[in-house]
Short mmCIF file of C-alpha atoms in Angstrom, two decimals:
data_model
loop_
_atom_site.label_atom_id
_atom_site.label_comp_id
_atom_site.label_asym_id
_atom_site.label_seq_id
_atom_site.Cartn_x
_atom_site.Cartn_y
_atom_site.Cartn_z
CA MET R 1 94.18 -44.56 132.47
CA ASP R 2 95.05 -45.17 135.83
CA HIS R 3 92.18 -44.27 138.58
CA VAL R 4 92.30 -40.96 140.03
CA PHE R 5 90.71 -39.48 143.12
CA GLU R 6 88.74 -36.43 142.79
CA GLY R 7 87.81 -33.27 144.86
CA SER R 8 88.74 -29.82 145.56
CA CYS R 9 91.25 -28.14 147.33
CA PRO R 10 89.99 -26.98 151.08
CA HIS R 11 92.22 -24.05 150.75
CA CYS R 12 91.99 -22.71 147.35
CA MET R 13 88.71 -24.54 146.40
CA HIS R 14 90.35 -25.62 143.06
CA GLU R 15 89.14 -28.83 141.75
CA LEU R 16 92.16 -31.62 141.66
CA GLN R 17 92.72 -34.98 140.06
CA ILE R 18 94.91 -36.99 142.32
CA PRO R 19 96.37 -40.39 141.23
CA ALA R 20 94.90 -42.90 143.76
CA GLU R 21 97.96 -44.29 144.84
CA LEU R 22 99.29 -40.69 146.19
CA VAL R 23 97.99 -40.47 149.89
CA ASN R 24 99.85 -37.06 150.49
CA PHE R 25 100.46 -34.60 147.72
CA SER R 26 100.43 -30.95 147.14
CA CYS R 27 97.71 -28.80 145.67
CA MET R 28 99.09 -28.01 141.91
CA TYR R 29 97.41 -24.33 142.41
CA CYS R 30 98.02 -22.98 145.76
CA GLY R 31 100.92 -25.31 147.09
CA ALA R 32 99.22 -26.88 150.24
CA ARG R 33 100.24 -30.03 151.35
CA LEU R 34 97.29 -32.07 151.61
CA ARG R 35 95.98 -36.01 152.01
CA GLN R 36 93.03 -37.55 150.07
CA ASP R 37 90.73 -37.72 152.82
CA GLU R 38 91.31 -33.39 153.28
CA LEU R 39 89.82 -32.78 149.73
CA ILE R 40 86.00 -31.72 149.61
CA LEU R 41 84.60 -34.09 147.66
CA PRO R 42 81.94 -33.31 144.72
CA GLU R 43 78.22 -33.22 145.84
CA VAL R 44 76.17 -36.37 144.76
CA SER R 45 72.46 -36.80 145.11
CA SER R 46 70.44 -40.06 145.15
CA ALA R 47 69.61 -40.12 141.38
CA ASP R 48 73.53 -40.02 141.06
CA CYS R 49 73.23 -43.30 143.18
CA ALA R 50 70.48 -44.96 141.01
CA ASP R 51 72.41 -44.29 137.88
CA ALA R 52 75.45 -45.57 139.35
CA MET R 53 74.05 -48.69 140.44
CA ASP R 54 72.10 -49.24 137.11
CA TYR R 55 75.89 -49.30 135.54
CA VAL R 56 76.94 -51.69 138.28
CA LYS R 57 74.04 -54.12 137.46
CA GLU R 58 74.77 -53.99 133.78
CA HIS R 59 78.34 -54.46 134.00
CA LEU R 60 78.72 -56.26 136.92
CA MET R 61 79.58 -60.04 135.52
CA ASP R 62 82.07 -58.69 132.86
CA ALA R 63 84.69 -59.03 135.14
CA LEU R 64 84.07 -62.73 134.15
CA THR R 65 82.40 -62.95 130.79
CA GLU R 66 84.75 -60.16 129.12
CA PHE R 67 87.87 -62.01 130.27
CA ALA R 68 87.13 -65.57 129.56
CA GLY R 69 90.66 -67.60 129.78
CA TYR R 70 92.56 -65.22 132.13
CA GLU R 71 92.95 -68.02 134.57
CA LYS R 72 95.51 -69.02 132.01
CA LYS R 73 97.30 -65.72 131.97
CA ILE R 74 98.96 -66.15 135.34
CA THR R 75 102.63 -66.98 134.22
CA LYS R 76 105.73 -64.59 134.89
CA LYS R 77 105.43 -63.49 131.16
CA GLU R 78 101.70 -62.81 130.92
CA TYR R 79 100.20 -61.90 134.37
CA ALA R 80 101.48 -57.85 134.59
CA SER R 81 100.44 -57.09 131.13
CA ALA R 82 97.05 -59.13 131.50
CA PHE R 83 96.43 -57.56 134.96
CA SER R 84 96.86 -54.11 133.72
CA LYS R 85 94.16 -54.91 130.89
CA TYR R 86 91.95 -56.59 133.45
CA GLU R 87 92.06 -53.44 136.00
CA ARG R 88 91.11 -50.95 133.17
CA GLY R 89 88.29 -53.51 132.07
CA VAL R 90 86.55 -53.44 135.49
CA ALA R 91 87.47 -49.83 136.90
CA LYS R 92 84.35 -48.17 135.65
CA THR R 93 82.22 -50.71 137.46
CA TYR R 94 83.59 -50.43 140.77
CA GLU R 95 84.12 -46.65 140.35
CA ALA R 96 80.41 -46.70 139.65
CA LEU R 97 79.85 -48.47 142.87
CA ASP R 98 82.07 -46.23 144.59
CA ARG R 99 79.88 -43.24 143.38
CA ALA R 100 76.95 -44.71 144.81
CA CYS R 101 78.11 -45.55 148.08
CA ASN R 102 79.21 -42.06 148.29
CA ALA R 103 75.82 -40.78 146.83
CA CYS R 104 73.74 -42.65 149.44
CA PRO R 105 76.10 -43.34 152.60
CA ALA R 106 73.38 -44.52 154.61
CA GLN R 107 72.77 -47.49 152.09
CA ARG R 108 76.59 -48.05 151.56
CA SER R 109 76.40 -51.73 153.37
CA GLU R 110 73.39 -52.65 151.58
CA LEU R 111 74.64 -51.46 148.21
CA ILE R 112 78.17 -53.51 148.75
CA LEU R 113 76.08 -56.63 150.22
CA GLN R 114 73.73 -56.51 146.83
CA THR R 115 76.62 -56.40 144.46
CA VAL R 116 78.64 -58.91 146.16
CA THR R 117 75.55 -61.24 146.34
CA ALA R 118 74.62 -60.49 142.94
CA PHE R 119 78.16 -61.20 141.49
CA ILE R 120 78.19 -64.95 143.15
CA ASP R 121 74.86 -65.64 141.81
CA GLY R 122 76.03 -64.56 138.44
CA THR R 123 79.26 -66.63 138.95
CA GLU R 124 77.32 -69.51 139.89
CA SER R 125 75.05 -69.23 137.24
CA LEU R 126 77.91 -69.15 134.34
CA ALA R 127 79.20 -72.26 135.81
CA MET R 128 75.91 -74.11 135.58
CA ALA R 129 75.38 -72.58 131.92
CA ALA R 130 78.73 -74.00 130.74
CA SER R 131 77.69 -77.49 130.39
CA GLU R 132 74.90 -80.01 131.61
CA LYS R 133 77.78 -82.28 133.09
CA LYS R 134 78.88 -81.56 136.46
CA GLN R 135 82.42 -81.91 135.88
CA LYS R 136 82.49 -79.47 133.31
CA GLN R 137 80.24 -77.44 135.68
CA GLU R 138 82.87 -77.53 138.14
CA ARG R 139 85.70 -76.74 136.18
CA ALA R 140 83.93 -73.67 134.93
CA MET R 141 83.31 -72.63 138.69
CA PHE R 142 86.75 -73.22 139.32
CA ASN R 143 88.17 -71.23 136.18
CA SER R 144 85.88 -68.33 137.64
CA LYS R 145 87.48 -68.65 140.89
CA MET R 146 90.82 -68.22 139.71
CA ILE R 147 89.92 -65.04 137.99
CA ILE R 148 88.29 -63.58 140.87
CA ALA R 149 91.11 -64.43 143.16
CA LEU R 150 94.40 -63.48 141.01
CA PHE R 151 92.70 -60.60 139.05
CA LEU R 152 89.21 -59.03 140.40
CA VAL R 153 90.06 -59.09 143.94
CA PRO R 154 93.68 -57.67 143.61
CA ALA R 155 92.26 -55.16 140.74
CA ILE R 156 89.57 -53.78 142.92
CA ARG R 157 92.22 -53.35 145.89
CA HIS R 158 94.54 -51.93 143.53
CA LEU R 159 92.03 -49.06 142.47
CA ARG R 160 92.33 -48.04 145.86
CA LEU R 161 88.50 -46.83 145.94
CA SER R 162 86.67 -46.20 149.00
CA VAL R 163 84.84 -49.18 148.87
CA SER R 164 87.97 -51.52 147.60
CA GLU R 165 88.82 -53.18 151.24
CA ASP R 166 84.96 -53.60 152.15
CA TYR R 167 84.05 -54.85 148.94
CA ALA R 168 86.89 -57.39 148.59
CA ASP R 169 86.45 -58.61 152.38
CA LEU R 170 82.76 -59.10 152.03
CA LEU R 171 83.11 -61.03 148.68
CA HIS R 172 85.61 -63.17 150.29
CA LYS R 173 83.45 -63.90 153.13
CA GLN R 174 80.24 -64.37 151.08
CA TRP R 175 82.06 -66.73 148.87
CA LEU R 176 83.21 -69.10 151.88
CA LYS R 177 79.74 -68.82 153.22
CA ARG R 178 78.14 -69.78 149.89
CA PHE R 179 81.04 -72.41 148.93
CA PRO R 180 83.11 -73.68 151.99
CA ASP R 181 84.47 -76.59 150.38
CA ASN R 182 85.55 -74.48 147.25
CA PRO R 183 87.58 -71.47 148.88
CA PHE R 184 89.69 -68.88 147.66
CA HIS R 185 92.07 -66.52 149.37
CA PRO R 186 92.14 -62.71 149.04
CA ALA R 187 95.40 -61.46 147.64
CA THR R 188 97.04 -58.03 146.35
CA TYR R 189 98.91 -57.45 142.91
CA GLU R 190 101.82 -56.91 144.87
CA ASP R 191 101.53 -60.46 146.53
CA ILE R 192 101.20 -62.37 143.40
CA VAL R 193 104.05 -60.61 141.28
CA SER R 194 106.53 -60.82 144.29
CA GLY R 195 106.38 -64.62 143.64
CA PHE R 196 108.02 -64.13 140.06
CA ARG R 197 111.06 -62.42 141.94
CA LYS R 198 112.22 -65.64 143.45
CA GLY R 199 114.25 -68.54 142.32
CA ILE R 200 112.68 -71.35 140.24
CA LEU R 201 112.87 -75.32 139.77
CA CYS R 202 112.63 -75.97 143.43
CA PHE R 203 109.78 -73.34 143.81
CA ILE R 204 107.09 -76.08 144.31
CA THR R 205 109.48 -77.91 146.28
CA THR R 206 110.18 -74.89 148.26
CA ALA R 207 106.36 -74.08 148.50
CA VAL R 208 105.80 -77.55 150.01
CA CYS R 209 108.68 -77.36 152.59
CA GLU R 210 107.60 -73.98 153.67
CA ALA R 211 104.02 -75.36 154.39
CA GLU R 212 105.67 -77.95 156.49
CA GLY R 213 107.83 -75.52 158.42
CA LYS R 214 111.23 -76.45 157.12
CA PRO R 215 113.91 -74.20 156.45
CA ASP R 216 115.04 -72.76 153.08
CA ASN R 217 118.58 -74.64 153.46
CA CYS R 218 116.87 -77.84 154.86
CA ALA R 219 118.60 -80.88 153.10
CA GLU R 220 115.57 -81.47 150.66
CA LEU R 221 115.97 -78.26 149.11
CA THR R 222 119.83 -78.34 148.99
CA ALA R 223 119.36 -81.59 147.23
CA PHE R 224 116.99 -80.38 144.64
CA ARG R 225 119.05 -77.27 144.08
CA ALA R 226 122.25 -79.16 143.39
CA PHE R 227 120.16 -81.51 141.22
CA ARG R 228 118.89 -78.37 139.10
CA ASP R 229 122.28 -76.50 139.11
CA GLY R 230 124.23 -79.98 138.29
CA PHE R 231 122.49 -82.80 136.59
CA LEU R 232 119.54 -80.73 135.17
CA THR R 233 121.48 -78.17 133.41
CA SER R 234 124.23 -80.58 131.80
CA CYS R 235 121.07 -82.27 130.08
CA PRO R 236 120.03 -81.62 126.37
CA ASP R 237 116.69 -80.27 127.27
CA GLY R 238 117.69 -78.94 130.77
CA LYS R 239 117.60 -75.41 129.89
CA ALA R 240 114.21 -75.61 128.24
CA LEU R 241 112.76 -77.31 131.40
CA ILE R 242 114.49 -74.62 133.64
CA ASP R 243 113.08 -71.98 131.40
CA GLU R 244 109.62 -73.42 131.54
CA TYR R 245 109.64 -73.78 135.25
CA TYR R 246 111.23 -70.38 135.85
CA ASP R 247 107.78 -69.28 134.02
CA ILE R 248 104.98 -71.40 135.29
CA ALA R 249 106.06 -72.62 138.83
CA PRO R 250 105.29 -69.16 140.61
CA ALA R 251 102.12 -69.37 138.53
CA ILE R 252 101.28 -72.96 140.04
CA VAL R 253 102.00 -71.68 143.39
CA ASN R 254 99.91 -68.42 143.43
CA ALA R 255 97.21 -70.86 142.05
CA ILE R 256 97.56 -73.32 145.21
CA ASN R 257 97.81 -70.78 147.80
CA TYR R 258 95.27 -68.30 146.64
CA CYS R 259 92.74 -70.65 144.67
CA ASP R 260 93.02 -73.86 146.30
CA GLN R 261 92.99 -75.65 149.88
CA SER R 262 96.85 -75.37 149.99
CA ALA R 263 97.68 -77.75 152.98
CA ALA R 264 95.68 -80.39 151.28
CA VAL R 265 97.36 -79.80 147.85
CA TYR R 266 100.96 -79.57 149.17
CA THR R 267 100.45 -82.90 151.06
CA GLU R 268 99.33 -84.56 148.13
CA LEU R 269 102.08 -83.45 146.19
CA ARG R 270 104.66 -84.68 148.75
CA GLU R 271 103.26 -88.00 149.07
CA GLY R 272 102.49 -88.29 145.21
CA PHE R 273 105.84 -86.97 143.89
CA LEU R 274 108.24 -85.36 146.10
CA SER R 275 109.01 -88.18 148.44
CA ARG R 276 109.96 -90.45 145.42
CA CYS R 277 112.18 -87.63 143.85
CA TYR R 278 113.92 -87.19 146.95
CA GLN R 279 114.54 -91.01 147.44
CA ASP R 280 115.85 -90.91 143.73
CA LEU R 281 118.25 -88.32 144.47
CA LEU R 282 119.72 -90.06 147.42
CA ALA R 283 119.91 -93.05 145.63
CA GLY R 284 121.75 -91.35 142.50
CA ARG R 285 118.79 -91.79 140.31
CA ASN R 286 118.93 -88.60 138.34
CA GLU R 287 117.00 -89.85 135.33
CA GLU R 288 114.29 -91.01 137.33
CA CYS R 289 114.06 -87.79 139.67
CA LYS R 290 113.76 -85.58 136.49
CA ALA R 291 111.07 -87.96 135.16
CA GLU R 292 109.26 -87.63 138.68
CA TYR R 293 109.66 -84.03 139.05
CA THR R 294 108.32 -83.39 135.27
CA SER R 295 105.33 -85.57 135.76
CA MET R 296 104.46 -83.40 138.67
CA VAL R 297 105.03 -80.12 137.07
CA GLN R 298 102.94 -81.04 134.07
CA THR R 299 100.05 -82.37 136.20
CA LEU R 300 99.83 -79.10 138.11
CA LYS R 301 100.16 -77.59 134.84
CA HIS R 302 97.12 -79.31 133.46
CA ARG R 303 95.39 -78.54 136.57
CA TYR R 304 95.98 -74.91 137.13
CA LEU R 305 96.94 -73.69 133.87
CA GLN R 306 95.16 -75.60 130.90
#
């Protein structure tokens, strides 16, 4: 069930349940035009706060433990349905935090900080428990970070709770404070799905060129698009390659933009792959360009999707 905002109409006092995304609406009983902030909220007590925080503590790490493998569900085919399931899975926990903060407004900042700190501590503990080997611990930490960046933060913000933006902002700040060399960048659900609406094969190349301030009609992008629409399309395996790129390239770019140090990664791609690809195109070495570009995509697929 989608998140709802509950309160009473200030005119007729009837209780209302309003979909969270509706900022303006009409009372179904008296017809008065209202905003969410005009509703009379239900009374809550300190006992409600304690009960709600007990629920938060019990279920806080479900956001990772119950969704293992979701870092791979960021392709065009999977993301929307996976996000819906994820949002439903974490909604009760963050609704409970919201209730606690509304019950004890004087403790609001403290409750949010406690929850953020406990979540970061728990994330680190899960990574340490994944293996005795440092490399596997680092991979587990990166996978958790991808879930946080591409599912948790967007889901919390999509719920539009009174704590949503404050929690997401503090989680980001505290994460950067704890792990300055392992950042993530806050996103919304809309930010992520918008990437799936753009044209592909050159999507990764487009992201690299955009990071360098080059226009969409620059010589490199024009050359790569001509390569896609001409030589690659005519290859026996061309359609399959293009279809795969269409599915995974936006996922890779989202992972780079929101879960990694994007400037460094795009420089790496330029120097390690794309410069050679472009030189191959200029020299008419289409097969070599195809092999180089395919190698780049497979390298990124392994890094972010496997």
